[in-house]
Structures are given as C-alpha cells and as structure tokens.
Short mmCIF file of N, CA and C in Angstrom, two decimals:
data_model
loop_
_atom_site.label_atom_id
_atom_site.label_comp_id
_atom_site.label_asym_id
_atom_site.label_seq_id
_atom_site.Cartn_x
_atom_site.Cartn_y
_atom_site.Cartn_z
N GLN A 1 71.65 74.51 79.60
CA GLN A 1 72.08 73.21 79.09
C GLN A 1 71.26 72.12 79.78
N VAL A 2 70.58 71.32 78.97
CA VAL A 2 69.75 70.25 79.51
C VAL A 2 70.64 69.13 80.04
N GLN A 3 70.31 68.69 81.23
CA GLN A 3 71.04 67.57 81.82
C GLN A 3 70.08 66.60 82.48
N LEU A 4 70.31 65.33 82.27
CA LEU A 4 69.61 64.27 82.98
C LEU A 4 70.69 63.43 83.63
N VAL A 5 70.64 63.30 84.94
CA VAL A 5 71.68 62.59 85.65
C VAL A 5 71.07 61.44 86.43
N GLU A 6 71.50 60.22 86.07
CA GLU A 6 71.01 59.02 86.76
C GLU A 6 71.99 58.61 87.85
N SER A 7 71.46 57.95 88.86
CA SER A 7 72.30 57.40 89.91
C SER A 7 71.59 56.19 90.52
N GLY A 8 72.35 55.39 91.25
CA GLY A 8 71.77 54.28 92.00
C GLY A 8 72.00 52.90 91.42
N GLY A 9 72.67 52.80 90.31
CA GLY A 9 72.93 51.47 89.76
C GLY A 9 73.96 50.72 90.58
N GLY A 10 74.16 49.45 90.23
CA GLY A 10 75.14 48.65 90.94
C GLY A 10 74.94 47.17 90.73
N LEU A 11 75.61 46.39 91.57
CA LEU A 11 75.52 44.94 91.51
C LEU A 11 74.61 44.45 92.63
N VAL A 12 73.68 43.59 92.29
CA VAL A 12 72.74 43.07 93.29
C VAL A 12 72.49 41.59 92.99
N GLN A 13 72.19 40.83 94.02
CA GLN A 13 71.89 39.42 93.84
C GLN A 13 70.46 39.23 93.35
N PRO A 14 70.18 38.13 92.68
CA PRO A 14 68.79 37.85 92.27
C PRO A 14 67.87 37.90 93.48
N GLY A 15 66.71 38.52 93.30
CA GLY A 15 65.76 38.69 94.38
C GLY A 15 65.96 39.97 95.17
N GLY A 16 67.06 40.66 94.92
CA GLY A 16 67.36 41.89 95.64
C GLY A 16 66.66 43.11 95.06
N SER A 17 66.97 44.26 95.63
CA SER A 17 66.32 45.51 95.23
C SER A 17 67.36 46.60 94.99
N LEU A 18 66.99 47.53 94.11
CA LEU A 18 67.77 48.73 93.87
C LEU A 18 66.80 49.87 93.59
N GLU A 19 67.24 51.08 93.86
CA GLU A 19 66.43 52.24 93.47
C GLU A 19 67.31 53.18 92.66
N LEU A 20 66.83 53.48 91.45
CA LEU A 20 67.50 54.43 90.58
C LEU A 20 66.85 55.80 90.73
N SER A 21 67.65 56.84 90.57
CA SER A 21 67.13 58.20 90.61
C SER A 21 67.60 58.96 89.38
N CYS A 22 66.77 59.89 88.94
CA CYS A 22 67.12 60.73 87.78
C CYS A 22 66.67 62.15 88.09
N THR A 23 67.60 63.07 87.94
CA THR A 23 67.27 64.48 88.13
C THR A 23 67.49 65.22 86.82
N ALA A 24 66.45 65.92 86.38
CA ALA A 24 66.50 66.68 85.13
C ALA A 24 66.67 68.16 85.44
N SER A 25 67.52 68.83 84.67
CA SER A 25 67.73 70.26 84.88
C SER A 25 68.04 70.95 83.57
N GLY A 26 67.89 72.28 83.57
CA GLY A 26 68.27 73.06 82.40
C GLY A 26 67.24 73.13 81.30
N PHE A 27 66.03 72.63 81.58
CA PHE A 27 65.01 72.66 80.54
C PHE A 27 64.44 74.07 80.40
N THR A 28 64.31 74.54 79.16
CA THR A 28 63.73 75.85 78.90
C THR A 28 62.27 75.74 78.48
N SER A 29 61.82 74.54 78.27
CA SER A 29 60.40 74.31 77.98
C SER A 29 59.96 73.06 78.71
N GLU A 30 58.67 72.92 78.88
CA GLU A 30 58.15 71.81 79.66
C GLU A 30 58.33 70.49 78.90
N PHE A 31 58.60 69.43 79.65
CA PHE A 31 58.54 68.11 79.03
C PHE A 31 57.32 67.40 79.58
N TYR A 32 56.75 66.54 78.81
CA TYR A 32 55.47 65.95 79.14
C TYR A 32 55.56 64.51 79.62
N VAL A 33 56.65 63.86 79.33
CA VAL A 33 56.82 62.48 79.76
C VAL A 33 58.27 62.31 80.21
N ILE A 34 58.45 61.59 81.31
CA ILE A 34 59.80 61.20 81.73
C ILE A 34 59.77 59.71 81.98
N GLY A 35 60.81 59.04 81.54
CA GLY A 35 60.76 57.59 81.63
C GLY A 35 62.11 56.96 81.86
N TRP A 36 62.04 55.65 82.13
CA TRP A 36 63.23 54.82 82.29
C TRP A 36 63.27 53.80 81.16
N PHE A 37 64.47 53.56 80.70
CA PHE A 37 64.71 52.63 79.60
C PHE A 37 65.89 51.76 79.97
N ARG A 38 66.04 50.64 79.29
CA ARG A 38 67.21 49.82 79.53
C ARG A 38 67.71 49.19 78.24
N GLN A 39 69.00 48.92 78.23
CA GLN A 39 69.60 48.27 77.08
C GLN A 39 70.49 47.15 77.57
N PRO A 40 69.98 45.90 77.46
CA PRO A 40 70.80 44.75 77.84
C PRO A 40 71.95 44.57 76.87
N PRO A 41 72.98 43.85 77.25
CA PRO A 41 74.12 43.63 76.35
C PRO A 41 73.67 42.98 75.05
N GLY A 42 74.04 43.57 73.93
CA GLY A 42 73.74 43.01 72.63
C GLY A 42 72.30 43.14 72.18
N LYS A 43 71.50 43.88 72.91
CA LYS A 43 70.08 44.01 72.56
C LYS A 43 69.71 45.47 72.36
N GLU A 44 68.51 45.69 71.83
CA GLU A 44 68.03 47.04 71.60
C GLU A 44 67.54 47.68 72.91
N ARG A 45 67.54 48.99 72.91
CA ARG A 45 67.01 49.72 74.05
C ARG A 45 65.50 49.55 74.10
N GLU A 46 64.96 49.39 75.32
CA GLU A 46 63.52 49.20 75.47
C GLU A 46 62.97 50.11 76.56
N THR A 47 61.71 50.42 76.42
CA THR A 47 61.02 51.24 77.42
C THR A 47 60.69 50.38 78.63
N VAL A 48 60.99 50.88 79.83
CA VAL A 48 60.72 50.13 81.06
C VAL A 48 59.50 50.71 81.78
N ALA A 49 59.55 51.99 82.09
CA ALA A 49 58.46 52.63 82.83
C ALA A 49 58.48 54.12 82.53
N CYS A 50 57.28 54.71 82.45
CA CYS A 50 57.17 56.13 82.15
C CYS A 50 56.10 56.75 83.02
N ILE A 51 56.19 58.06 83.14
CA ILE A 51 55.15 58.82 83.85
C ILE A 51 54.84 60.07 83.06
N SER A 52 53.56 60.34 82.88
CA SER A 52 53.12 61.56 82.22
C SER A 52 53.11 62.68 83.26
N THR A 53 53.82 63.76 83.00
CA THR A 53 53.97 64.79 84.03
C THR A 53 52.70 65.61 84.24
N ASN A 54 51.82 65.65 83.25
CA ASN A 54 50.57 66.42 83.40
C ASN A 54 49.60 65.79 84.36
N ASP A 55 49.41 64.47 84.23
CA ASP A 55 48.37 63.83 85.02
C ASP A 55 48.86 62.63 85.81
N GLY A 56 50.16 62.35 85.73
CA GLY A 56 50.71 61.27 86.54
C GLY A 56 50.37 59.87 86.06
N VAL A 57 49.86 59.75 84.86
CA VAL A 57 49.53 58.43 84.34
C VAL A 57 50.82 57.64 84.11
N LEU A 58 50.78 56.37 84.51
CA LEU A 58 51.98 55.54 84.49
C LEU A 58 51.90 54.48 83.40
N PHE A 59 53.08 54.07 82.96
CA PHE A 59 53.20 52.94 82.03
C PHE A 59 54.32 52.04 82.53
N TYR A 60 54.08 50.72 82.44
CA TYR A 60 55.12 49.73 82.73
C TYR A 60 55.13 48.69 81.62
N THR A 61 56.31 48.29 81.20
CA THR A 61 56.38 47.17 80.29
C THR A 61 56.03 45.90 81.05
N ASP A 62 55.48 44.92 80.36
CA ASP A 62 54.95 43.72 81.02
C ASP A 62 56.00 43.02 81.89
N ALA A 63 57.24 43.01 81.45
CA ALA A 63 58.29 42.26 82.14
C ALA A 63 58.59 42.78 83.55
N VAL A 64 58.18 44.01 83.85
CA VAL A 64 58.52 44.58 85.17
C VAL A 64 57.29 44.87 86.01
N LYS A 65 56.10 44.64 85.48
CA LYS A 65 54.88 44.93 86.24
C LYS A 65 54.86 44.14 87.53
N GLY A 66 54.52 44.81 88.63
CA GLY A 66 54.48 44.17 89.93
C GLY A 66 55.81 44.14 90.64
N ARG A 67 56.89 44.46 89.94
CA ARG A 67 58.22 44.45 90.55
C ARG A 67 58.86 45.84 90.59
N PHE A 68 58.62 46.65 89.57
CA PHE A 68 59.21 47.99 89.48
C PHE A 68 58.14 49.04 89.74
N THR A 69 58.57 50.15 90.35
CA THR A 69 57.67 51.27 90.59
C THR A 69 58.37 52.57 90.20
N ILE A 70 57.73 53.33 89.32
CA ILE A 70 58.24 54.65 88.96
C ILE A 70 57.50 55.69 89.78
N SER A 71 58.22 56.69 90.26
CA SER A 71 57.57 57.74 91.06
C SER A 71 58.29 59.06 90.81
N ARG A 72 57.56 60.12 91.02
CA ARG A 72 58.10 61.46 90.86
C ARG A 72 57.99 62.18 92.19
N GLU A 73 58.99 62.98 92.50
CA GLU A 73 58.98 63.74 93.75
C GLU A 73 58.12 64.99 93.56
N GLY A 74 56.88 64.94 93.96
CA GLY A 74 55.98 66.08 93.85
C GLY A 74 55.97 66.63 92.44
N PHE A 75 56.18 67.93 92.31
CA PHE A 75 56.21 68.56 91.00
C PHE A 75 57.65 68.88 90.57
N THR A 76 58.58 68.16 91.17
CA THR A 76 59.99 68.36 90.82
C THR A 76 60.34 67.61 89.56
N SER A 77 61.59 67.75 89.15
CA SER A 77 62.09 67.04 87.97
C SER A 77 62.92 65.82 88.35
N THR A 78 62.63 65.25 89.51
CA THR A 78 63.33 64.06 89.97
C THR A 78 62.38 62.88 89.96
N VAL A 79 62.81 61.82 89.32
CA VAL A 79 62.01 60.59 89.30
C VAL A 79 62.86 59.44 89.79
N HIS A 80 62.17 58.44 90.34
CA HIS A 80 62.84 57.27 90.88
C HIS A 80 62.29 56.02 90.20
N LEU A 81 63.10 55.00 90.19
CA LEU A 81 62.64 53.69 89.74
C LEU A 81 63.03 52.70 90.82
N ARG A 82 62.04 52.24 91.57
CA ARG A 82 62.28 51.25 92.59
C ARG A 82 62.14 49.89 91.94
N MET A 83 63.19 49.07 92.05
CA MET A 83 63.21 47.77 91.41
C MET A 83 63.33 46.69 92.48
N ASN A 84 62.29 45.87 92.60
CA ASN A 84 62.27 44.78 93.57
C ASN A 84 62.32 43.43 92.85
N ASN A 85 62.67 42.40 93.61
CA ASN A 85 62.72 41.04 93.07
C ASN A 85 63.47 41.01 91.73
N LEU A 86 64.67 41.55 91.74
CA LEU A 86 65.43 41.64 90.50
C LEU A 86 65.85 40.28 89.99
N LYS A 87 65.88 40.16 88.67
CA LYS A 87 66.23 38.92 88.00
C LYS A 87 67.45 39.15 87.12
N ALA A 88 68.11 38.07 86.76
CA ALA A 88 69.29 38.18 85.90
C ALA A 88 68.97 38.91 84.60
N GLU A 89 67.76 38.70 84.09
CA GLU A 89 67.39 39.34 82.82
C GLU A 89 67.12 40.83 82.95
N ASP A 90 67.17 41.36 84.17
CA ASP A 90 67.06 42.81 84.35
C ASP A 90 68.41 43.50 84.18
N THR A 91 69.47 42.70 84.03
CA THR A 91 70.81 43.28 83.83
C THR A 91 70.85 44.11 82.56
N ALA A 92 71.26 45.36 82.70
CA ALA A 92 71.27 46.28 81.56
C ALA A 92 71.84 47.63 81.99
N VAL A 93 72.11 48.47 81.03
CA VAL A 93 72.35 49.89 81.32
C VAL A 93 70.98 50.56 81.33
N TYR A 94 70.69 51.26 82.39
CA TYR A 94 69.41 51.93 82.55
C TYR A 94 69.58 53.43 82.29
N TYR A 95 68.67 53.97 81.48
CA TYR A 95 68.70 55.36 81.09
C TYR A 95 67.41 56.06 81.49
N CYS A 96 67.52 57.32 81.77
CA CYS A 96 66.38 58.18 81.99
C CYS A 96 66.29 59.13 80.80
N ALA A 97 65.07 59.46 80.39
CA ALA A 97 64.90 60.33 79.23
C ALA A 97 63.58 61.08 79.33
N THR A 98 63.50 62.18 78.59
CA THR A 98 62.27 62.97 78.56
C THR A 98 61.77 63.13 77.13
N ALA A 99 60.46 63.32 77.02
CA ALA A 99 59.83 63.56 75.73
C ALA A 99 59.02 64.85 75.80
N SER A 100 59.00 65.60 74.72
CA SER A 100 58.28 66.87 74.69
C SER A 100 56.83 66.72 74.32
N ALA A 101 56.39 65.49 74.07
CA ALA A 101 54.99 65.25 73.75
C ALA A 101 54.60 63.88 74.28
N TYR A 102 53.34 63.80 74.68
CA TYR A 102 52.78 62.51 75.11
C TYR A 102 51.93 61.99 73.97
N THR A 103 52.28 60.81 73.44
CA THR A 103 51.58 60.28 72.27
C THR A 103 50.74 59.06 72.60
N GLY A 104 50.65 58.70 73.90
CA GLY A 104 49.89 57.53 74.28
C GLY A 104 50.82 56.36 74.55
N TRP A 105 50.41 55.48 75.47
CA TRP A 105 51.25 54.32 75.79
C TRP A 105 51.01 53.19 74.80
N PRO A 106 52.06 52.42 74.49
CA PRO A 106 53.44 52.63 74.91
C PRO A 106 54.17 53.65 74.04
N MET A 107 55.17 54.29 74.60
CA MET A 107 56.02 55.20 73.83
C MET A 107 57.38 54.56 73.69
N GLY A 108 57.87 54.50 72.48
CA GLY A 108 59.16 53.89 72.23
C GLY A 108 60.30 54.85 72.49
N PRO A 109 61.52 54.32 72.68
CA PRO A 109 62.68 55.17 72.94
C PRO A 109 62.88 56.26 71.88
N TYR A 110 62.49 56.00 70.63
CA TYR A 110 62.69 56.97 69.56
C TYR A 110 61.85 58.23 69.74
N GLU A 111 60.87 58.18 70.64
CA GLU A 111 60.01 59.34 70.88
C GLU A 111 60.56 60.26 71.97
N PHE A 112 61.66 59.87 72.57
CA PHE A 112 62.27 60.66 73.64
C PHE A 112 63.51 61.36 73.11
N ASP A 113 63.66 62.64 73.44
CA ASP A 113 64.73 63.41 72.79
C ASP A 113 65.86 63.87 73.70
N LYS A 114 65.69 63.78 75.02
CA LYS A 114 66.76 64.14 75.94
C LYS A 114 67.08 62.91 76.79
N TRP A 115 68.37 62.59 76.88
CA TRP A 115 68.80 61.36 77.53
C TRP A 115 69.91 61.60 78.54
N GLY A 116 69.89 60.79 79.60
CA GLY A 116 71.00 60.76 80.53
C GLY A 116 72.11 59.86 80.02
N GLN A 117 73.16 59.74 80.82
CA GLN A 117 74.34 58.99 80.39
C GLN A 117 74.21 57.49 80.70
N GLY A 118 73.25 57.13 81.52
CA GLY A 118 73.02 55.73 81.84
C GLY A 118 73.72 55.28 83.10
N THR A 119 73.16 54.26 83.72
CA THR A 119 73.76 53.67 84.92
C THR A 119 73.61 52.15 84.82
N GLN A 120 74.67 51.43 85.15
CA GLN A 120 74.69 49.97 84.99
C GLN A 120 74.00 49.30 86.16
N VAL A 121 73.13 48.36 85.83
CA VAL A 121 72.51 47.48 86.83
C VAL A 121 72.88 46.06 86.46
N THR A 122 73.51 45.37 87.38
CA THR A 122 73.91 43.98 87.16
C THR A 122 73.29 43.11 88.24
N VAL A 123 72.54 42.11 87.81
CA VAL A 123 71.90 41.17 88.73
C VAL A 123 72.61 39.83 88.57
N SER A 124 73.34 39.45 89.61
CA SER A 124 74.14 38.23 89.51
C SER A 124 74.47 37.73 90.91
N SER A 125 74.56 36.41 91.02
CA SER A 125 74.96 35.82 92.29
C SER A 125 76.47 35.58 92.32
#
C-alpha cells in the first residue's frame, strides 16, 4: 500500500522558518519525481518545489525561489522542504506527491498520481 506521510506544519510568524518532511513507502515501482505542492484557502493547488530522483535536478516556483529548499535524504524516499522568511501568502495546506514520469519542468499537480494527506502551514502574527 503506497503511503506518503507529511509532517512539520504549524503556525509561524512572518519571517520565521519551518521544515516539512515527507516519507514515501509501499511503492512497488520506481517514481521519478517527488514534489511539494500547496493549496491556499479558496485557490487551486500549485506546484512549489520538485526533485527528479534520477539526477537530482530541482524545480522551484518563482514565489519561493531563494526562500525554500527541497532536499532528499541520500537515496531514501524521504524529502524535506525547508521554508525560510515565510510570508502570509505562504499560508496553505502543503502536500507531498510523486510522479511516475518526468516530463520536464514545470510539472503541474495533475501529473502526480500519489499524494499525501497534507499538512497545514499558517503564517500569521
């Protein structure tokens, strides 16, 4: 049974930091991309950051470049999203997901087929 489990969300003040973690398990075939997504209240889900598992190539959406860092623990199925200098507009439910094919950056949420349950990140004073 495929499982993606996110952790690390919470409430943080503007300018603060959080680190999200995602552990994937139960896969019977290789996945080629693992990424983080977010869905702000009343808005569509968007791609935040991804990593290609074959060659480690990274993608970041423009809104988080220079503030967020995606990383993978060696060749494991655990990825992290370090979020610095958080802003109110980063408030969202954050999801981790995997894709069975790499189609080139950017990859939209519709290209990912396995999803975690999400973790809430709230940036507020």
